[in-house]
Short mmCIF file of C-alpha atoms and ligand atoms in Angstrom, two decimals:
data_model
loop_
_atom_site.label_atom_id
_atom_site.label_comp_id
_atom_site.label_asym_id
_atom_site.label_seq_id
_atom_site.Cartn_x
_atom_site.Cartn_y
_atom_site.Cartn_z
CA MET A 154 9.06 -18.01 11.96
CA TYR A 155 6.23 -19.47 9.88
CA THR A 156 3.69 -18.50 12.55
CA LEU A 157 5.12 -14.97 12.69
CA ILE A 158 4.97 -14.57 8.89
CA VAL A 159 1.39 -15.87 8.56
CA GLU A 160 0.18 -13.77 11.47
CA THR A 161 1.87 -10.64 10.09
CA SER A 162 0.41 -11.10 6.61
CA THR A 163 -3.13 -11.78 7.79
CA ASN A 164 -3.71 -10.03 11.10
CA LEU A 165 -3.14 -6.30 11.65
CA PRO A 166 -1.52 -5.30 14.98
CA ASN A 167 -3.71 -3.78 17.69
CA ASP A 168 -2.13 -0.30 17.60
CA VAL A 169 -2.83 -0.07 13.84
CA ARG A 170 -6.43 -1.21 14.37
CA ARG A 171 -6.89 1.56 16.94
CA ALA A 172 -5.54 4.13 14.47
CA ILE A 173 -7.97 2.97 11.77
CA VAL A 174 -10.90 3.29 14.17
CA LYS A 175 -9.76 6.85 14.92
CA ALA A 176 -9.68 7.62 11.19
CA LYS A 177 -13.23 6.36 10.82
CA GLU A 178 -14.36 8.62 13.65
CA GLN A 179 -12.62 11.58 11.98
CA GLU A 180 -14.18 11.01 8.56
CA ASN A 181 -17.49 12.56 7.53
CA ALA A 182 -20.31 10.08 6.97
CA GLY A 183 -21.55 9.59 3.41
CA THR A 184 -18.29 10.65 1.72
CA THR A 185 -16.23 8.54 -0.68
CA ALA A 186 -13.47 8.44 1.94
CA ALA A 187 -15.92 7.02 4.50
CA LEU A 188 -16.98 4.41 1.96
CA ALA A 189 -13.31 3.50 1.45
CA LEU A 190 -12.74 3.17 5.22
CA GLY A 191 -15.81 0.95 5.48
CA THR A 192 -14.37 -1.32 2.78
CA ILE A 193 -11.00 -1.36 4.55
CA SER A 194 -12.65 -2.44 7.85
CA LYS A 195 -14.55 -5.19 6.10
CA ASN A 196 -11.35 -6.33 4.43
CA ILE A 197 -9.48 -6.50 7.74
CA SER A 198 -12.17 -8.70 9.28
CA MET A 199 -12.26 -10.96 6.18
CA ALA A 200 -8.48 -11.42 6.39
CA ASP A 201 -8.87 -12.32 10.09
CA TYR A 202 -11.58 -14.84 9.34
CA ASN A 203 -10.00 -16.45 6.26
CA VAL A 204 -6.41 -16.27 7.63
CA SER A 205 -5.55 -14.82 4.21
CA PRO A 206 -3.30 -11.91 3.20
CA ILE A 207 -4.74 -8.50 4.11
CA CYS A 208 -3.30 -7.13 0.87
CA GLN A 209 -2.25 -9.06 -2.25
CA ASP A 210 1.07 -7.18 -2.22
CA THR A 211 2.62 -9.01 0.69
CA GLY A 212 5.59 -6.71 0.30
CA MET A 213 9.27 -6.96 1.14
CA PRO A 214 9.70 -9.13 4.25
CA THR A 215 12.08 -7.23 6.54
CA PHE A 216 13.26 -8.88 9.76
CA GLU A 217 14.94 -6.96 12.60
CA ILE A 218 16.39 -9.49 15.03
CA LYS A 219 18.08 -9.05 18.40
CA VAL A 220 20.09 -12.06 19.53
CA PRO A 221 22.08 -13.05 22.62
CA VAL A 222 25.83 -13.45 22.20
CA GLY A 223 26.55 -16.86 20.67
CA ALA A 224 23.23 -17.29 18.82
CA ASN A 225 23.72 -19.10 15.53
CA GLN A 226 22.65 -16.58 12.90
CA ILE A 227 23.30 -18.99 10.02
CA GLU A 228 20.74 -21.45 11.45
CA MET A 229 18.27 -18.64 12.06
CA LYS A 230 18.57 -17.40 8.48
CA LYS A 231 17.97 -20.92 7.25
CA ALA A 232 14.82 -21.20 9.39
CA ILE A 233 13.52 -17.88 8.04
CA HIS A 234 14.15 -18.91 4.42
CA GLU A 235 12.31 -22.21 4.96
CA ALA A 236 9.38 -20.41 6.57
CA ILE A 237 9.21 -17.86 3.71
CA ASP A 238 9.20 -20.65 1.15
CA LYS A 239 6.41 -22.49 3.00
CA ALA A 240 4.30 -19.33 3.47
CA THR A 241 4.58 -18.60 -0.27
CA LYS A 242 3.55 -22.16 -1.22
CA ASN A 243 0.54 -21.86 1.13
CA GLY A 244 -0.66 -18.58 -0.40
CA LYS A 245 0.14 -16.47 2.68
CA LEU A 246 2.76 -14.50 0.73
CA ARG A 247 2.65 -13.60 -2.96
CA PRO A 248 5.79 -14.56 -4.95
CA ASN A 249 7.36 -11.12 -4.91
CA SER A 250 11.08 -11.58 -5.58
CA VAL A 251 11.96 -10.59 -9.14
CA ASP A 252 15.35 -10.69 -10.87
CA SER A 253 16.09 -7.03 -11.60
CA LEU A 254 17.82 -7.79 -14.91
CA THR A 255 15.74 -10.61 -16.43
CA GLY A 256 12.38 -9.86 -14.76
CA GLU A 257 12.11 -13.52 -13.72
CA ASN A 258 10.16 -14.20 -10.54
CA SER A 259 11.96 -16.64 -8.22
CA GLY A 260 8.54 -18.03 -7.23
CA ASN A 261 9.31 -18.47 -3.54
CA ASN A 262 10.22 -14.98 -2.28
CA LEU A 263 13.88 -15.95 -2.00
CA GLY A 264 16.70 -14.41 -3.99
CA PRO A 265 19.53 -11.89 -3.72
CA GLY A 266 18.34 -9.28 -1.19
CA THR A 267 15.06 -11.07 -0.39
CA PRO A 268 14.13 -11.31 2.42
CA ILE A 269 15.95 -8.52 4.27
CA ILE A 270 17.36 -9.74 7.60
CA HIS A 271 19.24 -7.53 10.09
CA PHE A 272 20.84 -9.02 13.20
CA GLU A 273 21.99 -7.15 16.27
CA GLN A 274 23.45 -8.55 19.49
CA TRP A 275 22.09 -7.64 22.88
CA GLU A 276 22.72 -8.53 26.53
CA LYS A 277 19.46 -10.46 27.07
CA ASP A 278 19.07 -14.25 26.81
CA GLU A 279 16.00 -14.27 24.60
CA ILE A 280 15.64 -13.56 20.89
CA ASP A 281 13.49 -10.67 19.68
CA VAL A 282 12.25 -10.93 16.08
CA ARG A 283 10.26 -8.13 14.45
CA LEU A 284 8.86 -8.39 10.96
CA ILE A 285 7.40 -5.82 8.63
CA LEU A 286 5.76 -6.61 5.29
CA LYS A 287 5.87 -3.34 3.37
CA GLY A 288 4.27 -3.26 -0.06
CA GLY A 289 5.65 -1.67 -3.23
CA GLY A 290 2.90 0.95 -3.58
CA CYS A 291 3.87 2.70 -0.37
CA GLU A 292 7.58 1.92 -0.75
CA ASN A 293 7.50 3.89 -4.01
CA LYS A 294 6.25 6.94 -2.08
CA ASN A 295 9.30 7.03 0.21
CA ILE A 296 11.27 10.20 -0.35
CA GLN A 297 14.60 11.68 0.70
CA TYR A 298 15.43 15.39 0.94
CA SER A 299 18.85 16.99 1.09
CA LEU A 300 18.79 20.28 2.98
CA PRO A 301 18.86 23.14 2.24
CA ALA A 302 16.24 22.72 -0.47
CA GLU A 303 13.45 24.55 -2.25
CA ILE A 304 10.27 22.68 -1.40
CA GLU A 305 7.19 22.83 -3.67
CA GLY A 306 4.48 24.88 -1.96
CA LEU A 307 6.61 25.64 1.11
CA GLY A 308 9.60 27.60 -0.18
CA ARG A 309 13.10 27.35 1.27
CA ALA A 310 13.79 24.63 3.83
CA GLY A 311 16.92 25.27 5.86
CA ARG A 312 19.08 22.99 7.97
CA ASP A 313 16.98 23.28 11.09
CA LEU A 314 13.82 21.90 12.73
CA ASP A 315 11.65 24.14 10.61
CA GLY A 316 13.29 22.88 7.40
CA ILE A 317 12.69 19.31 8.58
CA ARG A 318 9.05 20.19 9.27
CA LYS A 319 8.63 21.35 5.67
CA CYS A 320 10.15 18.16 4.27
CA ILE A 321 7.81 15.97 6.31
CA LEU A 322 4.66 17.89 5.39
CA HIS A 323 5.70 17.82 1.73
CA SER A 324 6.31 14.06 1.89
CA VAL A 325 2.66 13.53 2.86
CA TYR A 326 1.47 15.87 0.10
CA GLN A 327 3.54 14.15 -2.61
CA ALA A 328 2.27 10.69 -1.61
CA GLN A 329 -1.35 11.80 -2.22
CA GLY A 330 -3.44 8.58 -2.14
CA GLN A 331 -0.93 6.52 -4.09
CA GLY A 332 0.61 4.77 -1.08
CA CYS A 333 -2.90 3.67 -0.01
CA SER A 334 -3.54 6.44 2.47
CA ALA A 335 -4.42 6.95 5.22
CA GLY A 336 -0.81 6.11 6.03
CA PHE A 337 1.94 6.07 8.63
CA ILE A 338 5.37 7.67 8.24
CA GLY A 339 8.76 6.96 9.74
CA VAL A 340 11.24 9.82 9.48
CA GLY A 341 15.04 9.64 9.66
CA ILE A 342 16.98 12.86 10.19
CA GLY A 343 20.73 13.01 9.57
CA GLY A 344 23.09 10.08 8.93
CA ASP A 345 24.27 9.40 5.40
CA ARG A 346 21.86 8.62 2.55
CA ILE A 347 21.64 4.93 3.50
CA SER A 348 21.52 5.18 7.30
CA SER A 349 19.00 8.01 7.06
CA TYR A 350 16.58 5.79 5.11
CA SER A 351 17.29 2.85 7.45
CA LEU A 352 16.46 5.01 10.46
CA ALA A 353 13.21 6.10 8.79
CA LYS A 354 12.21 2.45 8.35
CA GLU A 355 13.24 1.61 11.91
CA GLN A 356 10.79 4.24 13.14
CA LEU A 357 7.99 2.14 11.65
CA PHE A 358 8.77 -0.48 14.31
CA ARG A 359 7.73 1.96 17.02
CA SER A 360 4.21 1.49 18.35
CA VAL A 361 1.71 4.03 16.96
CA ASP A 362 0.82 5.02 20.54
CA ASP A 363 4.32 5.64 21.93
CA VAL A 364 5.61 9.09 22.85
CA ASN A 365 9.00 10.34 21.63
CA VAL A 366 11.46 10.80 24.51
CA ASN A 367 13.15 13.67 22.68
CA GLU A 368 11.10 16.79 23.45
CA ASN A 369 11.81 18.53 20.11
CA LEU A 370 10.90 15.45 18.12
CA ARG A 371 7.78 14.86 20.22
CA LYS A 372 6.59 18.37 19.38
CA LEU A 373 7.40 17.87 15.73
CA GLU A 374 5.52 14.54 15.61
CA GLU A 375 2.46 16.21 17.12
CA TYR A 376 2.68 19.17 14.76
CA VAL A 377 2.90 16.88 11.72
CA MET A 378 -0.07 14.78 12.84
CA GLU A 379 -2.23 17.84 13.27
CA HIS A 380 -1.25 19.68 10.09
CA ALA A 381 -0.89 16.77 7.65
CA ASN A 382 -4.49 15.93 8.40
CA GLN A 383 -5.50 19.42 7.29
CA LEU A 384 -4.23 18.79 3.74
CA GLY A 385 -7.56 17.20 2.81
CA ILE A 386 -6.04 14.26 0.88
CA GLY A 387 -8.04 11.64 2.76
CA THR A 388 -8.31 7.89 2.42
CA MET A 389 -7.13 6.68 -1.02
CA GLY A 390 -6.66 10.35 -1.98
CA PHE A 391 -10.42 10.76 -2.38
CA GLY A 392 -10.33 13.93 -0.28
CA GLY A 393 -11.22 13.84 3.42
CA GLU A 394 -10.16 14.35 7.00
CA ALA A 395 -7.96 11.31 7.69
CA THR A 396 -4.70 11.41 5.74
CA LEU A 397 -2.01 10.46 8.26
CA LEU A 398 -2.45 7.90 11.05
CA GLY A 399 1.00 7.99 12.62
CA CYS A 400 4.30 9.90 12.52
CA LYS A 401 7.50 8.70 14.23
CA ILE A 402 10.76 10.61 13.96
CA GLY A 403 14.34 9.69 14.86
CA ALA A 404 17.66 11.52 14.46
CA LEU A 405 21.29 10.53 13.86
CA ASN A 406 24.44 12.60 13.78
CA ARG A 407 25.51 13.70 10.30
CA LEU A 408 28.54 14.97 8.42
CA PRO A 409 28.89 18.77 8.49
CA ALA A 410 28.41 18.87 4.70
CA SER A 411 25.25 16.70 4.54
CA PHE A 412 21.75 17.01 5.95
CA PHE A 413 19.31 14.31 4.88
CA VAL A 414 15.68 13.95 5.85
CA SER A 415 14.25 10.59 4.76
CA ILE A 416 10.67 9.48 4.92
CA ALA A 417 9.42 5.90 4.83
CA TYR A 418 5.73 5.88 3.95
CA ASN A 419 3.56 2.94 4.98
CA CYS A 420 0.01 2.29 3.83
CA TRP A 421 -2.96 1.63 6.13
CA ALA A 422 -2.21 -2.12 5.68
CA PHE A 423 0.63 -1.67 8.16
CA ARG A 424 1.66 -5.28 8.67
CA ARG A 425 4.25 -5.55 11.40
CA LEU A 426 4.42 -7.89 14.32
CA GLY A 427 7.09 -9.31 16.58
CA VAL A 428 7.81 -12.21 18.87
CA THR A 429 10.11 -12.89 21.80
CA LEU A 430 11.58 -16.38 21.49
CA ASP A 431 13.12 -18.74 23.98
CA SER A 432 16.68 -18.95 22.65
CA THR A 433 17.03 -22.63 23.55
CA THR A 434 13.73 -24.07 22.28
CA GLY A 435 12.69 -21.42 19.74
CA GLU A 436 9.26 -21.30 21.39
CA ILE A 437 7.24 -18.07 21.22
CA LYS A 438 7.18 -16.53 24.72
CA GLU A 439 5.44 -13.27 23.90
CA TRP A 440 3.92 -11.33 20.98
CA GLN A 441 4.74 -7.68 20.29
CA TYR A 442 2.22 -5.03 19.20
CA LYS A 443 -0.68 -7.07 20.57
CA ASP A 444 -1.18 -5.07 23.76
CA GLY A 445 -4.67 -3.88 24.61
CA ASP A 446 -7.88 -5.30 23.23
CA LYS A 447 -7.97 -6.47 19.64
CA ILE A 448 -10.59 -4.51 17.74
CA ASP A 449 -12.82 -6.93 15.89
CA PHE A 450 -13.93 -5.20 12.70
CA SER A 451 -16.56 -7.88 12.02
CA GLN A 452 -18.52 -6.21 14.84
CA ASP A 453 -18.28 -2.90 12.99
CA LYS A 454 -21.76 -1.70 12.18
CA SER A 455 -20.72 0.87 9.54
CA GLU A 456 -21.88 -0.74 6.32
CA VAL A 457 -20.04 -0.61 3.03
CA THR A 458 -22.77 1.42 1.42
CA THR A 459 -23.12 4.18 -1.11
CA GLN A 460 -26.25 5.54 0.51
CA GLY A 461 -26.08 9.26 1.13
CA LYS A 462 -23.13 9.58 -1.27
CA LYS A 463 -23.20 12.35 -3.84
CA GLY A 464 -22.62 10.25 -7.00
CA ARG A 465 -24.93 7.66 -8.51
CA GLU A 466 -24.64 3.90 -8.34
CA VAL A 467 -24.41 2.37 -11.82
CA VAL A 468 -24.48 -1.38 -12.52
CA LEU A 469 -22.48 -2.42 -15.58
CA GLN A 470 -22.03 -5.73 -17.32
CA ALA A 471 -18.64 -6.26 -19.01
CA PRO A 472 -17.92 -5.89 -21.91
CA VAL A 473 -19.12 -2.30 -21.93
CA THR A 474 -20.02 0.14 -24.70
CA GLU A 475 -18.63 3.62 -25.35
CA GLU A 476 -22.10 5.06 -24.68
CA GLN A 477 -22.24 3.48 -21.21
CA ILE A 478 -18.79 4.85 -20.41
CA ARG A 479 -19.54 8.36 -21.68
CA ASP A 480 -22.52 8.42 -19.32
CA LEU A 481 -20.29 8.00 -16.23
CA LYS A 482 -19.12 10.98 -14.16
CA VAL A 483 -16.54 11.41 -11.41
CA GLY A 484 -18.11 10.38 -8.09
CA ASP A 485 -20.31 7.62 -9.53
CA VAL A 486 -19.94 4.19 -7.97
CA VAL A 487 -19.80 1.43 -10.57
CA ILE A 488 -20.91 -2.09 -9.66
CA LEU A 489 -19.32 -4.34 -12.20
CA ASN A 490 -20.40 -7.83 -13.30
CA GLY A 491 -18.89 -10.05 -16.01
CA THR A 492 -15.30 -10.85 -16.92
CA ILE A 493 -12.39 -8.54 -16.26
CA HIS A 494 -8.72 -9.05 -17.14
CA THR A 495 -5.70 -8.30 -14.98
CA GLY A 496 -2.81 -6.37 -16.47
CA ARG A 497 0.02 -4.56 -14.77
CA ASP A 498 3.59 -3.59 -15.68
CA ALA A 499 4.71 -6.55 -17.81
CA ILE A 500 1.35 -6.82 -19.63
CA HIS A 501 1.22 -3.12 -20.53
CA HIS A 502 4.79 -3.19 -21.73
CA HIS A 503 3.97 -6.29 -23.79
CA LEU A 504 0.73 -4.92 -25.28
CA VAL A 505 2.42 -1.83 -26.67
CA GLU A 506 4.43 -3.98 -29.07
CA HIS A 507 2.42 -7.19 -29.42
CA ASP A 508 -1.12 -8.42 -30.06
CA ALA A 509 -3.33 -9.20 -27.08
CA PRO A 510 -3.92 -12.86 -26.23
CA ILE A 511 -7.71 -12.22 -26.32
CA ASP A 512 -10.07 -9.70 -27.96
CA LEU A 513 -10.01 -6.71 -25.59
CA ASN A 514 -12.61 -4.62 -27.40
CA GLY A 515 -15.02 -3.13 -24.82
CA GLN A 516 -13.21 -4.95 -22.03
CA VAL A 517 -12.14 -3.88 -18.55
CA ILE A 518 -8.50 -4.10 -17.43
CA TYR A 519 -7.76 -4.53 -13.73
CA HIS A 520 -4.38 -3.28 -12.45
CA CYS A 521 -3.86 -6.16 -10.09
CA GLY A 522 -1.24 -8.80 -9.27
CA PRO A 523 -3.28 -11.38 -7.36
CA VAL A 524 -2.20 -14.10 -4.94
CA MET A 525 -3.19 -17.36 -6.68
CA LEU A 526 -3.10 -21.01 -5.58
CA LYS A 527 -3.47 -24.08 -7.80
CA ASP A 528 -5.34 -27.03 -6.28
CA GLU A 529 -4.58 -30.72 -6.83
CA ASN A 530 -6.95 -30.77 -9.87
CA GLY A 531 -4.96 -28.00 -11.53
CA GLU A 532 -7.65 -25.34 -10.91
CA TRP A 533 -6.60 -21.84 -9.92
CA HIS A 534 -8.09 -20.04 -6.90
CA VAL A 535 -7.78 -16.38 -5.95
CA LYS A 536 -6.47 -15.80 -2.42
CA ALA A 537 -6.13 -12.01 -2.55
CA ALA A 538 -6.82 -9.53 -5.34
CA GLY A 539 -6.74 -5.80 -4.54
CA PRO A 540 -5.68 -3.09 -7.02
CA THR A 541 -2.08 -2.08 -7.61
CA THR A 542 -0.77 1.48 -8.14
CA SER A 543 -1.90 2.63 -11.57
CA ILE A 544 0.45 5.54 -12.18
CA ARG A 545 3.21 3.12 -13.20
CA GLU A 546 1.20 2.41 -16.37
CA GLU A 547 0.90 6.11 -17.26
CA PRO A 548 3.37 5.92 -20.20
CA TYR A 549 1.38 3.07 -21.81
CA GLN A 550 -2.24 3.23 -20.69
CA GLY A 551 -3.78 5.66 -23.19
CA ASP A 552 -2.11 4.02 -26.21
CA VAL A 553 -3.04 0.52 -25.06
CA MET A 554 -6.68 1.50 -24.52
CA LYS A 555 -6.95 3.03 -27.98
CA LYS A 556 -5.08 0.20 -29.71
CA PHE A 557 -7.36 -2.54 -28.34
CA GLY A 558 -10.63 -0.67 -27.68
CA ILE A 559 -10.44 -1.13 -23.90
CA ARG A 560 -13.17 0.95 -22.22
CA ALA A 561 -12.30 0.91 -18.52
CA VAL A 562 -9.32 0.43 -16.27
CA ILE A 563 -9.56 -0.33 -12.58
CA GLY A 564 -6.67 0.48 -10.27
CA LYS A 565 -5.74 2.68 -7.38
CA GLY A 566 -4.15 6.07 -6.83
CA GLY A 567 -5.27 7.55 -10.17
CA MET A 568 -3.41 8.33 -13.36
CA GLY A 569 -1.96 11.41 -15.03
CA PRO A 570 -2.78 13.89 -17.82
CA LYS A 571 -1.79 11.57 -20.69
CA THR A 572 -4.34 8.95 -19.64
CA LEU A 573 -6.98 11.59 -18.87
CA LYS A 574 -6.63 12.94 -22.42
CA ALA A 575 -6.92 9.44 -23.87
CA LEU A 576 -10.07 8.75 -21.80
CA GLN A 577 -11.61 11.88 -23.28
CA GLU A 578 -10.64 11.16 -26.90
CA HIS A 579 -11.39 7.45 -26.88
CA GLY A 580 -14.32 7.22 -24.47
CA GLY A 581 -12.80 5.52 -21.46
CA VAL A 582 -13.05 5.66 -17.71
CA TYR A 583 -10.75 5.13 -14.73
CA LEU A 584 -12.27 3.31 -11.78
CA ASN A 585 -10.58 3.54 -8.40
CA ALA A 586 -10.85 0.41 -6.29
CA ILE A 587 -9.87 0.52 -2.61
CA GLY A 588 -6.14 -0.16 -2.31
CA GLY A 589 -5.28 -3.05 -0.04
CA ALA A 590 -8.83 -4.42 0.08
CA ALA A 591 -7.56 -7.71 -1.29
CA GLN A 592 -9.97 -10.00 0.55
CA TYR A 593 -12.97 -7.83 -0.20
CA TYR A 594 -12.26 -7.96 -3.94
CA ALA A 595 -11.22 -11.63 -3.95
CA ASP A 596 -14.72 -12.34 -2.62
CA CYS A 597 -16.23 -10.63 -5.69
CA ILE A 598 -14.33 -13.01 -8.00
CA LYS A 599 -16.58 -15.96 -8.67
CA LYS A 600 -14.44 -17.85 -11.17
CA VAL A 601 -10.98 -17.88 -12.69
CA GLU A 602 -11.82 -18.29 -16.36
CA GLY A 603 -8.26 -18.63 -17.58
CA VAL A 604 -4.82 -17.15 -17.70
CA ASP A 605 -2.49 -15.92 -20.44
CA LEU A 606 1.15 -14.88 -20.40
CA LEU A 607 1.83 -16.82 -17.21
CA GLU A 608 5.48 -16.81 -18.25
CA PHE A 609 5.61 -13.27 -16.76
CA GLY A 610 5.01 -14.80 -13.30
CA ILE A 611 1.80 -15.06 -11.23
CA PRO A 612 1.45 -11.36 -10.31
CA GLU A 613 2.23 -10.15 -13.85
CA ALA A 614 0.17 -12.65 -15.89
CA MET A 615 -3.15 -11.77 -17.52
CA TRP A 616 -5.83 -13.48 -15.42
CA HIS A 617 -9.38 -13.62 -16.77
CA LEU A 618 -11.69 -13.29 -13.77
CA ARG A 619 -15.47 -13.48 -13.61
CA VAL A 620 -16.73 -10.96 -11.05
CA GLU A 621 -20.03 -10.16 -9.41
CA GLY A 622 -20.76 -6.94 -7.55
CA PHE A 623 -17.24 -5.53 -7.96
CA ALA A 624 -17.56 -1.93 -6.68
CA ALA A 625 -15.21 0.89 -7.70
CA ILE A 626 -15.46 4.66 -7.87
CA VAL A 627 -15.19 6.77 -11.03
CA THR A 628 -12.31 9.13 -10.31
CA MET A 629 -11.41 10.02 -13.94
CA ASP A 630 -14.12 10.26 -16.58
CA SER A 631 -14.37 10.78 -20.34
CA HIS A 632 -15.28 14.47 -19.88
CA GLY A 633 -11.82 15.56 -18.74
CA ASN A 634 -12.56 15.41 -14.98
CA SER A 635 -10.07 13.92 -12.52
CA LEU A 636 -10.67 13.74 -8.79
CA HIS A 637 -6.93 13.09 -8.37
CA ALA A 638 -5.95 16.30 -10.16
CA ASP A 639 -8.51 18.24 -8.07
CA VAL A 640 -7.30 16.83 -4.73
CA ASP A 641 -3.68 17.43 -5.73
CA LYS A 642 -4.45 21.08 -6.50
CA THR A 643 -6.42 21.80 -3.31
CA SER A 644 -3.94 19.96 -1.07
CA LEU A 645 -1.06 21.97 -2.59
CA GLU A 646 -2.96 25.17 -1.79
CA LYS A 647 -3.47 24.00 1.79
CA LEU A 648 0.19 22.98 2.06
CA SER A 649 1.22 26.49 1.02
CA GLN A 650 -0.59 27.88 4.07
CA PHE A 651 2.06 26.23 6.26
CA LYS A 652 4.91 28.22 4.69
CA GLU A 653 5.55 30.47 7.72
CA LYS A 654 8.35 29.49 10.09
CA VAL A 655 6.93 27.54 13.03
CA PHE A 656 9.93 26.01 14.83
CA LYS A 657 12.56 28.60 15.73
S1 LIG B 1460 -2.34 -1.50 0.88
FE1 LIG B 1460 -1.70 -0.51 -1.03
S2 LIG B 1460 0.40 0.25 -0.69
FE2 LIG B 1460 -0.13 -1.21 0.92
S3 LIG B 1460 0.74 -3.11 0.20
FE3 LIG B 1460 -1.41 -3.06 -0.42
S4 LIG B 1460 -1.45 -2.18 -2.49
FE4 LIG B 1460 0.56 -1.78 -1.61
#
């Protein structure tokens, strides 16, 4: 189980690698989306090489296990718990299990409901274990529809294939770049609210390359792939050609009174693998999702470069001045040097009512919950450090920036009108880093200078990190411009073009 967990966290399956290569071929050279895909490829190869987490959000470990009659599920659960604990101690998983009432992090990824383990009996002698590590950013973009419904941009969706089509297209639109697009979706039709969502997640265990045996669903999957990629959302929501990399749909019977369509959205960092085990020895007999050649992204010649891009490249040393920030425009690439400070949900909540542990005037806040390891000398090391979804801080961000004089925030997925207004009034900027590129950014961190508020847990503490060559894109500036608002508007217009009934 330990081998399966480490491999899943650090090594993307072959079908997902193929889909990412396809996205790169689809994308236009010299665009921000192409730059993002270049960073993603580099990150995948760094995770391979370092055997380190592809993304710092190692997600909710979900195991789907098929066992022969008589297999001892209690022993198997114990083995999984031990492996999870060990993988967390070794920095292969971030401590991600938080008490919902107290906010306390269990520290080892174990706790009520964590990990998720489902057993099912089958007739075979061997054991089949599949694991998915699905991060919070994309989990938050899951959505469930109850038909009939009025769908934004698409009008009335009835209880038929065409209504389902509208729900699925809308689910891709509403995710924008916040689930670290380009993404994959699993769709569950029918069932009750719970089984519909479960079915959607189960679809994510299907290989990206498989073909649906149900003719109607096959057609629908193909339709969605073609049309979702015309929405122009692109990688990270920067605008572009590659928005959706896979769509798998399943159906269950339903009650006459209910009609649910549930969508499970998964980011490009689609970490799922499986093993077939000898039920007597526990030995791995075969790996799942490793068919075909493994694409080695270290051989990828597309450089992470800003050459040919529309915006400028601006080198900044933190702390920064208001004048430097006012000079930045949407589309510029900022290369940041100096010290930056992590802050996510708990820190923002704290800063609204308390003083900051350090002087934040002119400083840069990084929305990030890193994977950290302490060595035997008590020194901290960064194992993975990509951006987290920024929109969660929307209620606090503008006030916190003004209160402490913060000039820049780095995150992913963009923020809303309240923050945009604050950036304009105060002289601030939002920098979009590439979601999931946790190895790429960890490499830019040259020193951990300290930590405050560690009592909030490792991901939520305020880490002071010295960076060199940390690249991020200006997507919201101090002149009232927001790339996120623009892409949202144009993609909604494109979505509205698919209003006409297609499936009769
Ligand atoms: S790639 Fe993005 S959505 Fe996926 S786990 Fe990482 S931060 Fe979350």
